[in-house]
CSV table of C-alpha atoms and ligand atoms in Angstrom, one decimal:
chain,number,residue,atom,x,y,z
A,16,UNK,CA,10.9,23.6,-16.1
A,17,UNK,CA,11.5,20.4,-15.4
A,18,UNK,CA,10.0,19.3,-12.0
A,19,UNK,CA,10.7,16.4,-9.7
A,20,UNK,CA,7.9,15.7,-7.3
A,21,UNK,CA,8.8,13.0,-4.1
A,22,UNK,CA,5.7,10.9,-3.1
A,23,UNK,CA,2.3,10.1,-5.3
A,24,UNK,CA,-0.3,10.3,-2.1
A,25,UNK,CA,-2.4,13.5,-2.5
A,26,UNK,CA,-0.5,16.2,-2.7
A,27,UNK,CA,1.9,14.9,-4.8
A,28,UNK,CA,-0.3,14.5,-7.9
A,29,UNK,CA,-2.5,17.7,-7.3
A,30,UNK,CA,0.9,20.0,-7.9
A,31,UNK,CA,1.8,17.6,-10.6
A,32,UNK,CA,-1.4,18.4,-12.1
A,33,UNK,CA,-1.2,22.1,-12.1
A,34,UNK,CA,2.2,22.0,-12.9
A,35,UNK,CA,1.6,20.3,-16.2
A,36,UNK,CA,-1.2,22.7,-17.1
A,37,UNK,CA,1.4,24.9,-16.8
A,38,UNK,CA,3.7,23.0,-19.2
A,39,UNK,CA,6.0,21.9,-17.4
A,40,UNK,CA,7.7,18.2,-17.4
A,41,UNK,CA,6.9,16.5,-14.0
A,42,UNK,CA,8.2,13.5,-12.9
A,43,UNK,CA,6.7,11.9,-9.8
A,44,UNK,CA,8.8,9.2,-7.7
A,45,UNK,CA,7.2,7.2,-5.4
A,46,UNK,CA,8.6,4.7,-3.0
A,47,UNK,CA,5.8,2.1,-2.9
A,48,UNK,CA,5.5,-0.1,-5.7
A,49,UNK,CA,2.0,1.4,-7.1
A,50,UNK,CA,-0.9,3.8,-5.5
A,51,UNK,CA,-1.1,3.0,-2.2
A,52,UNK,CA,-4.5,1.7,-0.7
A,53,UNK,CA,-4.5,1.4,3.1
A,54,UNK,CA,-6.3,4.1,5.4
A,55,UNK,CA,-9.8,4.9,5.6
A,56,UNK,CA,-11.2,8.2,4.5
A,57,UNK,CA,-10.3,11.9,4.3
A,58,UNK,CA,-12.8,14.8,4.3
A,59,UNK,CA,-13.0,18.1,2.3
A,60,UNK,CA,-15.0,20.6,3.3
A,61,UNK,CA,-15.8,24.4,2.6
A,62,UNK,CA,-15.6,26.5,-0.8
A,63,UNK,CA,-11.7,26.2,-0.9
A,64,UNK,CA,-11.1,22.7,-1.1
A,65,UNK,CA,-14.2,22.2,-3.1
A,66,UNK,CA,-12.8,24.7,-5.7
A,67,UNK,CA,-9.5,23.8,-5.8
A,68,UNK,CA,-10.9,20.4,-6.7
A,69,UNK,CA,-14.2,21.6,-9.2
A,70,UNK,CA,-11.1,23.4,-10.7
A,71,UNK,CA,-9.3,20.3,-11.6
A,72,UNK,CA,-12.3,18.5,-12.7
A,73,UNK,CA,-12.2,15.7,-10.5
A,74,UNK,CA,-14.9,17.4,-7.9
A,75,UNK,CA,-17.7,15.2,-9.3
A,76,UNK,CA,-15.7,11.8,-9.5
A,77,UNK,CA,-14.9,12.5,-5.6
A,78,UNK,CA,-18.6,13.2,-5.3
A,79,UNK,CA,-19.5,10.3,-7.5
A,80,UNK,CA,-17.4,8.0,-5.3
A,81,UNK,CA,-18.0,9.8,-1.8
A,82,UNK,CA,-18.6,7.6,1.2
A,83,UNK,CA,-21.7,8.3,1.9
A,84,UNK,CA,-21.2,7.7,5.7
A,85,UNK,CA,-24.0,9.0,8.4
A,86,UNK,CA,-23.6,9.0,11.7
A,87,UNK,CA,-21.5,6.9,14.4
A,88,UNK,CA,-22.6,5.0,17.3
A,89,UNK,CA,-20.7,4.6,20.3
A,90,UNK,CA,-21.2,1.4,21.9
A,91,UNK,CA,-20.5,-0.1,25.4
A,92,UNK,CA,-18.7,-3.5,26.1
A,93,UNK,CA,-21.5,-5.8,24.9
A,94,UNK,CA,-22.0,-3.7,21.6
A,95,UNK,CA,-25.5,-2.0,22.8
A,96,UNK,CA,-25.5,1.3,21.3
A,97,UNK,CA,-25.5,4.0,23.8
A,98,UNK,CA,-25.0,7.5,21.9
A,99,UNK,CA,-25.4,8.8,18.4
A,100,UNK,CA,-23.6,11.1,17.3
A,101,UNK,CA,-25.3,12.7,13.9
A,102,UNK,CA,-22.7,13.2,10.7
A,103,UNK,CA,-23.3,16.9,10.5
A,104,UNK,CA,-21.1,17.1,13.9
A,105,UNK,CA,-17.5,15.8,12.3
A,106,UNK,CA,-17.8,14.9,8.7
A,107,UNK,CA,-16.8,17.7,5.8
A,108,UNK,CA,-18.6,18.2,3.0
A,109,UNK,CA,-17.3,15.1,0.6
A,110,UNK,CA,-15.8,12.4,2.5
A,111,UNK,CA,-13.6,9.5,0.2
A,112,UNK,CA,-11.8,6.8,0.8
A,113,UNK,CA,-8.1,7.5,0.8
A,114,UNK,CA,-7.2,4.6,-1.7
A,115,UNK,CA,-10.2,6.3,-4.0
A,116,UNK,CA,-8.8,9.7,-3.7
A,117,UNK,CA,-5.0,8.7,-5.1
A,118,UNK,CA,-6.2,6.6,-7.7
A,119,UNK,CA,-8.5,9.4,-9.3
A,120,UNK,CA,-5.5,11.8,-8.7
A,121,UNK,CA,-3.7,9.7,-10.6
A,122,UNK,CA,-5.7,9.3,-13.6
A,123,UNK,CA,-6.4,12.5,-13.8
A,124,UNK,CA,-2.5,12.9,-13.9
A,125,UNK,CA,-0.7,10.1,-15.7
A,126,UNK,CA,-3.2,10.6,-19.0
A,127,UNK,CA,-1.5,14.3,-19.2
A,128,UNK,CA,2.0,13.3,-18.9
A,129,UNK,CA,2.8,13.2,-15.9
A,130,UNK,CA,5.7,10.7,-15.6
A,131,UNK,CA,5.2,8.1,-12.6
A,132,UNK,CA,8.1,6.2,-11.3
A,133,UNK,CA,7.0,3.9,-8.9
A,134,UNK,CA,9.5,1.7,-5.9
A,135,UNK,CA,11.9,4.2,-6.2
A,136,UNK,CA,13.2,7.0,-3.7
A,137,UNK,CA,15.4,9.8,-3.4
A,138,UNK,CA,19.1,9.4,-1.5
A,139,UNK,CA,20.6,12.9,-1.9
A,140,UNK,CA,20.6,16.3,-3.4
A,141,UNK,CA,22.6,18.6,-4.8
A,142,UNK,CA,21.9,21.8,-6.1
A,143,UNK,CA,24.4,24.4,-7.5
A,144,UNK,CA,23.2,27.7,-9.1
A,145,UNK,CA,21.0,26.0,-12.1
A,146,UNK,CA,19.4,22.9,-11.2
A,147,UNK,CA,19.4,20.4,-8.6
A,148,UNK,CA,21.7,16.9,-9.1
A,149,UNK,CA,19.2,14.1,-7.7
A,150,UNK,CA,20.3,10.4,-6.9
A,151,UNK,CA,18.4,7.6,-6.4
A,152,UNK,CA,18.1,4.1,-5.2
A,153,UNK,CA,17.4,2.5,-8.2
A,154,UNK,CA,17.4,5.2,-11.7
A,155,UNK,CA,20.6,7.4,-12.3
A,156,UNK,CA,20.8,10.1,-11.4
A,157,UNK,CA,19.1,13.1,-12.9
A,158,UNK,CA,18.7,16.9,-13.2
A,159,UNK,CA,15.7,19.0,-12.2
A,160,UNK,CA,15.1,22.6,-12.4
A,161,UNK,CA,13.0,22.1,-8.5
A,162,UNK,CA,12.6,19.6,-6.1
A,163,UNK,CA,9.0,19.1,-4.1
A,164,UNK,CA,9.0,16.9,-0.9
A,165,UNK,CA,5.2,15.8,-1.4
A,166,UNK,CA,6.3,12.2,0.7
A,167,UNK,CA,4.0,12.6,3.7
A,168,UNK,CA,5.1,12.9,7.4
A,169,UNK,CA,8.5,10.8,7.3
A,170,UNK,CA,9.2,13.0,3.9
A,171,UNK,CA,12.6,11.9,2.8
A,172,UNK,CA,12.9,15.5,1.1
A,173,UNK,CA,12.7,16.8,4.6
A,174,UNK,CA,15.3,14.8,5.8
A,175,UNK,CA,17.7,15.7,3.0
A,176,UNK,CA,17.1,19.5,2.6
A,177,UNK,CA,16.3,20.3,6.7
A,178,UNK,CA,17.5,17.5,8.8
A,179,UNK,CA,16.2,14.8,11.0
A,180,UNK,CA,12.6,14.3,11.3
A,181,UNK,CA,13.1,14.7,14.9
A,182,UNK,CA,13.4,18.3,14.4
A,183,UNK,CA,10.3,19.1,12.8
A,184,UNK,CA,7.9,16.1,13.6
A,185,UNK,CA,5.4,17.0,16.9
A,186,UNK,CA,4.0,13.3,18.2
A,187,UNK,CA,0.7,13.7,19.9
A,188,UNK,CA,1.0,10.6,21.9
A,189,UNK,CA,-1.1,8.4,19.8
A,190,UNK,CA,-0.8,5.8,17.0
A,191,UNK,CA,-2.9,4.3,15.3
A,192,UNK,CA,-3.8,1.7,12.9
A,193,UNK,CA,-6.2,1.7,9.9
A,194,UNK,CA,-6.9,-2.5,8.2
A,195,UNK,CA,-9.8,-3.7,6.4
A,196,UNK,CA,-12.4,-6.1,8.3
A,197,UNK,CA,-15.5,-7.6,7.0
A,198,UNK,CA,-18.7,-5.8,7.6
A,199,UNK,CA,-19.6,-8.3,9.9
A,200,UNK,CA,-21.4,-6.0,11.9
A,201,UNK,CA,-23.2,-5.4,9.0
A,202,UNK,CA,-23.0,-2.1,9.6
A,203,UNK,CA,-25.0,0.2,7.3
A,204,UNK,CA,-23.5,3.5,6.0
A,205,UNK,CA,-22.4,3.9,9.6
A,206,UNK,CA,-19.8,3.3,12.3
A,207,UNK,CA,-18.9,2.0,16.2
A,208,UNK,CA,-16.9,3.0,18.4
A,209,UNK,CA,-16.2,1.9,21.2
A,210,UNK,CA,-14.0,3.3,24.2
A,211,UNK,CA,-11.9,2.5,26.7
A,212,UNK,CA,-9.2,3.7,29.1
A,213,UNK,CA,-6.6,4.8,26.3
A,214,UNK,CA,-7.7,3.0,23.7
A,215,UNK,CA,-10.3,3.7,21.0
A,216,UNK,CA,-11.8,0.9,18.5
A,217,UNK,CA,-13.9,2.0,15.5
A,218,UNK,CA,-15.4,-0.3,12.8
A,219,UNK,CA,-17.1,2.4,10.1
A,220,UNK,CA,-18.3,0.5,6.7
A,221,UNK,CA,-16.3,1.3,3.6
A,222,UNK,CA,-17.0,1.1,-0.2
A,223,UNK,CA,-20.6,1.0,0.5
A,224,UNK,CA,-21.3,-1.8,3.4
A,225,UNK,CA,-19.0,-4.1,0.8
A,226,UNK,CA,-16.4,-3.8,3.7
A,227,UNK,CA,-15.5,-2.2,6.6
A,228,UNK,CA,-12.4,-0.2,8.1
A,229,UNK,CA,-11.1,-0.9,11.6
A,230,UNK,CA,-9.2,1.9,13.4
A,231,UNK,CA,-7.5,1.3,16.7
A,232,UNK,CA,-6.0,4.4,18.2
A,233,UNK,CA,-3.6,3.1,21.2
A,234,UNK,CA,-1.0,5.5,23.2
A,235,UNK,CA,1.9,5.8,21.7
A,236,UNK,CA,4.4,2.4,22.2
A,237,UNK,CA,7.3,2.7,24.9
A,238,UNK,CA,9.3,0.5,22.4
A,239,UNK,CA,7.7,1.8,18.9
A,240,UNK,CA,8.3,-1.0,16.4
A,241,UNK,CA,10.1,-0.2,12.8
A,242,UNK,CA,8.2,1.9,10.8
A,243,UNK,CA,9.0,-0.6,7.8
A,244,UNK,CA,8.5,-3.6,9.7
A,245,UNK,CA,4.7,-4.7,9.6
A,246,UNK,CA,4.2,-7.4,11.5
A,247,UNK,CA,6.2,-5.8,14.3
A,248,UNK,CA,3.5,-3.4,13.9
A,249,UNK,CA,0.7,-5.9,14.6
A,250,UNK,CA,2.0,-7.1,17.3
A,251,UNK,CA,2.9,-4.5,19.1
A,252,UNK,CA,-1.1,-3.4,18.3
A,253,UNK,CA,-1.8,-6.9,19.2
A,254,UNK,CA,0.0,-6.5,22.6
A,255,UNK,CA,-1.7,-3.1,23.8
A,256,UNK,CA,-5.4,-4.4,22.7
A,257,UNK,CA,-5.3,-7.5,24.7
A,258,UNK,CA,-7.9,-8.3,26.9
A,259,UNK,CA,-10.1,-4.8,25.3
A,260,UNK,CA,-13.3,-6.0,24.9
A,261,UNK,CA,-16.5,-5.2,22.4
A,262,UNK,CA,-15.4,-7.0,19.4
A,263,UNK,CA,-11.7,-6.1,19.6
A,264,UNK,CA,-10.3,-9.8,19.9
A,265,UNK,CA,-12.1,-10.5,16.4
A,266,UNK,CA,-10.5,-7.7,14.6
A,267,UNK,CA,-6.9,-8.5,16.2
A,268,UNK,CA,-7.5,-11.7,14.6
A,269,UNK,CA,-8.4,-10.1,11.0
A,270,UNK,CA,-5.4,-7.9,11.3
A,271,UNK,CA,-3.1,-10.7,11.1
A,272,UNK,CA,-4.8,-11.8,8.0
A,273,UNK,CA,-4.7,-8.6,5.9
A,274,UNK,CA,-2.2,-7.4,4.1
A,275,UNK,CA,-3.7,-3.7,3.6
A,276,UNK,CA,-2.4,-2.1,6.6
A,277,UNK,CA,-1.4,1.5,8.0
A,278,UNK,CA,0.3,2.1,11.5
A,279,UNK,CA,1.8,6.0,12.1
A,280,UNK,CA,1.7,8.4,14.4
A,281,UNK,CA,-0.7,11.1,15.2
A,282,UNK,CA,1.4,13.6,14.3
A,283,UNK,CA,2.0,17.4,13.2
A,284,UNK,CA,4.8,19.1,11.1
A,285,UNK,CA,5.8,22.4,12.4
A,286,UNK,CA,8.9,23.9,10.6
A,287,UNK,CA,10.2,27.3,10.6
A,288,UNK,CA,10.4,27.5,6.7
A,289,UNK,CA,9.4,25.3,4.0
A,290,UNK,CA,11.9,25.8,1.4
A,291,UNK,CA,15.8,26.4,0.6
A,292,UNK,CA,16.9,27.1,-2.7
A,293,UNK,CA,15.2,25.2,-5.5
A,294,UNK,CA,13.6,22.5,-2.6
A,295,UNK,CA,10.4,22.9,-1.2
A,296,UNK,CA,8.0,20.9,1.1
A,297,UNK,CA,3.9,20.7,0.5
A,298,UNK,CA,1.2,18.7,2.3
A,299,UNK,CA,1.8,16.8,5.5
A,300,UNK,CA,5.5,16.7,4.6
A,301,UNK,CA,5.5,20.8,5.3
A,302,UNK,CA,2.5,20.8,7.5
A,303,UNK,CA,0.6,17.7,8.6
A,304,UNK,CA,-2.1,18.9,10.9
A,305,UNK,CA,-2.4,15.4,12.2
A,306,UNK,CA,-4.6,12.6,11.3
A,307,UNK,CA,-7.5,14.1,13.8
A,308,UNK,CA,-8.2,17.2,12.1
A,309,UNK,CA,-9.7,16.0,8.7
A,310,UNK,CA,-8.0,18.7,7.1
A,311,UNK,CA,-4.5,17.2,5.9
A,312,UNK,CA,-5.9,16.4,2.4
A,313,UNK,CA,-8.1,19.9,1.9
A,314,UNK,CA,-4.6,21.2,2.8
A,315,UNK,CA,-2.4,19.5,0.5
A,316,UNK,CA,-4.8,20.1,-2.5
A,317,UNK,CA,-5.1,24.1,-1.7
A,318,UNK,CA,-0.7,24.3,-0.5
A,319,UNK,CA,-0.8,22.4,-4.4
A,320,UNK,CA,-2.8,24.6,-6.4
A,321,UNK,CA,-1.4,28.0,-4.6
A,322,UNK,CA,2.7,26.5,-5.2
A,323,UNK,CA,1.5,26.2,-9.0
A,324,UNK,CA,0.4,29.1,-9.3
A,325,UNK,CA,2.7,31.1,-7.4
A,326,UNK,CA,5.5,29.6,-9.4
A,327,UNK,CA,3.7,30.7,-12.5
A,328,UNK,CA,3.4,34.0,-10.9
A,329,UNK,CA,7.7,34.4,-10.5
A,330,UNK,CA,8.6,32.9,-13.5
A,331,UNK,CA,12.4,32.1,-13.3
A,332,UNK,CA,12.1,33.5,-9.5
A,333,UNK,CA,11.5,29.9,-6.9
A,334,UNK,CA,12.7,31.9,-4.4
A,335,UNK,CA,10.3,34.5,-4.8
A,336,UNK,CA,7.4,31.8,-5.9
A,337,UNK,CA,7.8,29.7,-2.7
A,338,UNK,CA,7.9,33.0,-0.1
A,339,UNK,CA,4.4,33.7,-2.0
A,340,UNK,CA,3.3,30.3,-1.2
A,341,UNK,CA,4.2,30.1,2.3
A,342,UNK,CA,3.1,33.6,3.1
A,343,UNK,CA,-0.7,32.6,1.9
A,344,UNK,CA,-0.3,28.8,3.1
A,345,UNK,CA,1.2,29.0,7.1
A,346,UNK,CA,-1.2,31.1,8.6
A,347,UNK,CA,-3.9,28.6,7.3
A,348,UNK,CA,-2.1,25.3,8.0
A,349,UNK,CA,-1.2,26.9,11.4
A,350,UNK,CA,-5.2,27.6,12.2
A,351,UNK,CA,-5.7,23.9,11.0
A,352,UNK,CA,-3.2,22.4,13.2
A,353,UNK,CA,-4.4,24.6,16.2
A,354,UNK,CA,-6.3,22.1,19.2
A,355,UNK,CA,-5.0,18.9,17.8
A,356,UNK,CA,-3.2,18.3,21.2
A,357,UNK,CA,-6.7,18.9,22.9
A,358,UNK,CA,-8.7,16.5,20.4
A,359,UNK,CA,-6.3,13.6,20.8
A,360,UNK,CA,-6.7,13.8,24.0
A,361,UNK,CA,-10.2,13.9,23.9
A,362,UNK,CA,-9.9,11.4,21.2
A,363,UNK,CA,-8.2,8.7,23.6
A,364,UNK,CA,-8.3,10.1,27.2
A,365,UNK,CA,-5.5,8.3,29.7
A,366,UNK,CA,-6.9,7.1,33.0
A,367,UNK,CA,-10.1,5.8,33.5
A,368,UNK,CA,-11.8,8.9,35.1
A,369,UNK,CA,-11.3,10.6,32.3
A,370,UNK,CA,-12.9,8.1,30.2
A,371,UNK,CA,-15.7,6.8,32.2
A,372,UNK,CA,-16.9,11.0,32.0
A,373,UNK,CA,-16.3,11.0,28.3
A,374,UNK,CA,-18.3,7.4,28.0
A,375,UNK,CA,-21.1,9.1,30.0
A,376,UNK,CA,-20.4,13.3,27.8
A,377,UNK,CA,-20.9,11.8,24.4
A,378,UNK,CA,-24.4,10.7,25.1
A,379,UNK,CA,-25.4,14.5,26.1
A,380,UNK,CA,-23.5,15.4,23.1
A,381,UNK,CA,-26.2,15.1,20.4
A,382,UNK,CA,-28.7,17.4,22.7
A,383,UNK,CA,-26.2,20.0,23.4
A,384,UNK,CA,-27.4,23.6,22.5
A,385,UNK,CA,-23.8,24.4,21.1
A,386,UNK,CA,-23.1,21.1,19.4
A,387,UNK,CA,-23.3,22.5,15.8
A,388,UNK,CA,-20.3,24.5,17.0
A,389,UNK,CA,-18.2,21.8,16.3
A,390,UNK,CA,-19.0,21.6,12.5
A,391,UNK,CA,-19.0,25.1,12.2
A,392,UNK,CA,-15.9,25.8,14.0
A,393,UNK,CA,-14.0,23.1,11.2
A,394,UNK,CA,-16.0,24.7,8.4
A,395,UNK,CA,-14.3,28.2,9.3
A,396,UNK,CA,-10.9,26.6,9.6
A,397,UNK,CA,-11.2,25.3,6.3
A,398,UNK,CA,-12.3,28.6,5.0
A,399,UNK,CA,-9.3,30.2,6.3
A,400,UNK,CA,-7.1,31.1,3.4
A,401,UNK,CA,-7.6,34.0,1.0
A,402,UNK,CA,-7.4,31.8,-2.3
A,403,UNK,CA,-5.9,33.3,-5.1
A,404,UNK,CA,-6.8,33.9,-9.0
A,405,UNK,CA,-4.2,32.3,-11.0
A,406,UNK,CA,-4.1,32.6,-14.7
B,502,FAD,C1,-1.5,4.9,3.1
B,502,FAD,C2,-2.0,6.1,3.7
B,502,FAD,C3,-3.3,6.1,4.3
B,502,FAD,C4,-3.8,7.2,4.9
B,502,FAD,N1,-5.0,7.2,5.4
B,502,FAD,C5,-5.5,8.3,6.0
B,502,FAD,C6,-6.8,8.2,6.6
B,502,FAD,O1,-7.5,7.2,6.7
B,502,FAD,N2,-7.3,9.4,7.1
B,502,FAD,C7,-6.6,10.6,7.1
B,502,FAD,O2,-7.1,11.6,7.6
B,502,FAD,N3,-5.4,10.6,6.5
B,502,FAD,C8,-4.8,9.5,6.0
B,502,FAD,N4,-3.6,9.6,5.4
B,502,FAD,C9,-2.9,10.8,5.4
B,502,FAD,C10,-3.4,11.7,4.3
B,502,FAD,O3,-3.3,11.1,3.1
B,502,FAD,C11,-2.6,13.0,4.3
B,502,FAD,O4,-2.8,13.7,5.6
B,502,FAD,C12,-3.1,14.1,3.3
B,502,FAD,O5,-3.8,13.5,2.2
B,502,FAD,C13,-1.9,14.8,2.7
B,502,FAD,O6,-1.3,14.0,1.8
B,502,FAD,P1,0.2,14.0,1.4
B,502,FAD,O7,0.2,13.6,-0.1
B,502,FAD,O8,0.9,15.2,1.8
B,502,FAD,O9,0.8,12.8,2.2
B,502,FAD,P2,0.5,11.2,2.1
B,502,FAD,O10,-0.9,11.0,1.8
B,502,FAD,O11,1.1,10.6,3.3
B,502,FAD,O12,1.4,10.8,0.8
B,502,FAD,C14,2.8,10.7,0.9
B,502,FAD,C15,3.3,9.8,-0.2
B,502,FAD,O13,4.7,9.8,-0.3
B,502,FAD,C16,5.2,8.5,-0.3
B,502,FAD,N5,6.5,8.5,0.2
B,502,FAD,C17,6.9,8.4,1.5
B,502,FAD,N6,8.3,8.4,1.6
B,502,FAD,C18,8.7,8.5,0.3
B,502,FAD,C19,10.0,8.5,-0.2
B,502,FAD,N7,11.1,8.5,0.5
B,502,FAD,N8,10.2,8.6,-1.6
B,502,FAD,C20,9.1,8.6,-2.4
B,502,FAD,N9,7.8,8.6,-1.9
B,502,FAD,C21,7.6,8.5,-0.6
B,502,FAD,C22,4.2,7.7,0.5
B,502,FAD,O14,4.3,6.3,0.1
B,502,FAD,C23,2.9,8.3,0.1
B,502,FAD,O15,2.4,7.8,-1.1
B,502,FAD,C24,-3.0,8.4,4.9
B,502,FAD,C25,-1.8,8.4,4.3
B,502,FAD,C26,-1.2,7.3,3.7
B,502,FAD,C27,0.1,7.3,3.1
């Protein structure tokens, strides 16, 4: 077959990658124009995201290149740290920087032949009984034997095959926004964070104490920027962090100055089906669990490996093939996407309350009886799936 993939994030490149161990041609379009960097880190954790990815033989480059973070600190106002809470509570198993994540997806892709067409998009689809017609902004048009909406949680695929996003796409009431700072906190394998009433800042060190990643989680904004339009973006964060203290102003002013930037929504996909006719959906653009959970990339790799294979299972069948792969993928995507609406609350409470009993909870937390539940409650979600043997 020949097999045209939308989107080169994560999951995007992990089907294209069984796919072509399969022997099929792959093409892989991508609207930016090359990997995309911005975000912090993702988390795997448990034996079925570690063996999807041992599988593929990129398991020890993602170890190689792990963060390596320990624990985070919250801190009041004037930066004194007042809890700790230890990594064992939220991190998975292998944490990586998102940006380090595509790029060894991609080399372990493009080397095979996988074909990569970068700053392009898909405008429209038409299938008849054979193939599937695809236009797009810039190449001509082209046939494919399947479409795969792998384009993330404003998947254009989506849009095309199911309808508006409005339909499918569950806001939790947050945004937020991931830029590179300086570790001038010189912050050490670690993070801050520091809370307010609705509104969360977090400096963690990346790539090593080279750098570090701010993310400022803000309630949604009554009048949400464009989604293409950046530095609307900033300012809107710019406008809800005013006056926040700790060392907010600082990192307002290093926002401005990076390009590197990512602003969404804390979101969740919940659709009745994923597929019609020879177009299916995988990773957040089927089934974001939301930013929260740490499980949107453990998702996309296992939804990739178990479309592969079930479309080697139904040769000539898609139909058949993607039933397979949503009968074994929903019930797990639907466990991971269970409580986001309770974390993000959690996450950034409204009313100050709320906040000042969560400022004064998280520094019983680390001495809890019950706090491993945490961890091991993830761990179980991420276990979740029976995980088949494909040839
Ligand atoms: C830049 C970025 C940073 C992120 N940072 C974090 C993070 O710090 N922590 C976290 O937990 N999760 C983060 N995520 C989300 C995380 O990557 C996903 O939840 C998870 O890995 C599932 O991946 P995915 O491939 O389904 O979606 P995504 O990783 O969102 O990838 C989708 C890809 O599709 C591309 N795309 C979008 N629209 C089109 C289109 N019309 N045509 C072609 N291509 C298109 C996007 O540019 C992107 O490369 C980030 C996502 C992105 C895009």
């Amino acid at each position: 077959m020949h097999v045209l993939i939308s989107g080169a994030g994560v999951a995007g490149p992990a089907l294209a990658y069984w796919l072509r161990r399969g022997g099929h041609a792959v093409t892989v379009v991508e609207r930016a124009p090359g990997l995309r960097e911005g975000g912090h880190a993702v988390d795997f954790r448990g034996a079925a995201h570690l063996g999807v990815l041992r599988r593929m033989g990129v398991l020890e480059e993602i170890e190689r290149r792990r963060t390596g973070m320990g624990a985070m600190y919250y801190v009041n106002e004037s930066g004194r740290r007042v809890s700790r809470m230890p990594a064992d509570l939220f991190a998975g198993d292998v944490e990586i920087l998102r940006g380090d994540l595509g790029r060894i997806l991609y080399d372990a892709t493009a080397p095979i032949g996988v074909q990569y067409r970068f700053g392009d998009a898909i405008t429209a689809l038409h299938e008849d009984e054979d193939g599937v017609t695809v236009a797009f902004e810039r190449a001509p048009a082209a046939r494919y034997d399947l479409v795969v909406g792998a384009d993330g949680l404003h998947s254009a695929v989506r849009a095309l095959a199911f309808g508006p996003e409005e339909r499918y796409v569950h806001h939790l009431g947050l945004h937020c926004a991931i830029f590179p700072v300086g570790n001038f906190l010189g912050l050490d394998h670690t993070a801050e964070a520091y809370r307010t009433t609705s509104k969360v800042v977090i400096v963690a060190s990346a790539n090593h104490n080279a750098e570090a990643r701010a993310q400022l989680f803000l309630p949604t904004p009554a009048r949400l920027p464009d989604r293409r339009d950046a530095d609307a973006q900033r300012r809107a964060v710019a406008e809800a962090f005013a006056g926040i203290g700790w060392q907010t102003p600082r990192l307002l002013e290093a926002m401005f100055k990076t390009p590197e930037w990512y602003f969404d929504s804390v979101a969740q996909v919940r659709m009745p089906r994923w597929s019609t006719g020879r177009v299916t959906l995988l990773g957040d653009a089927a089934y974001s669990p939301c930013l929260l959970s740490g499980m949107g990339s453990g998702l996309a790799v296992v939804g990739a490996y178990v479309l592969a294979g079930e479309l080697d299972r139904h040769p000539g069948d898609p139909a058949a093939a993607f039933a397979a792969y949503e009968r074994i993928m929903r019930p797990y995507a639907e466990g991971a996407q269970q409580g986001a609406e309770g974390t993000s609350r959690m996450m950034v409470p409204q009313g100050r309350l709320l906040t000042a009993f969560l400022n004064q909870y998280i520094r019983l937390v680390p001495y809890l009886p019950g706090k491993k539940m945490i961890a091991d409650a993830a761990r179980r979600t991420a276990e979740a799936v029976r995980m088949p043997e494909y040839a």
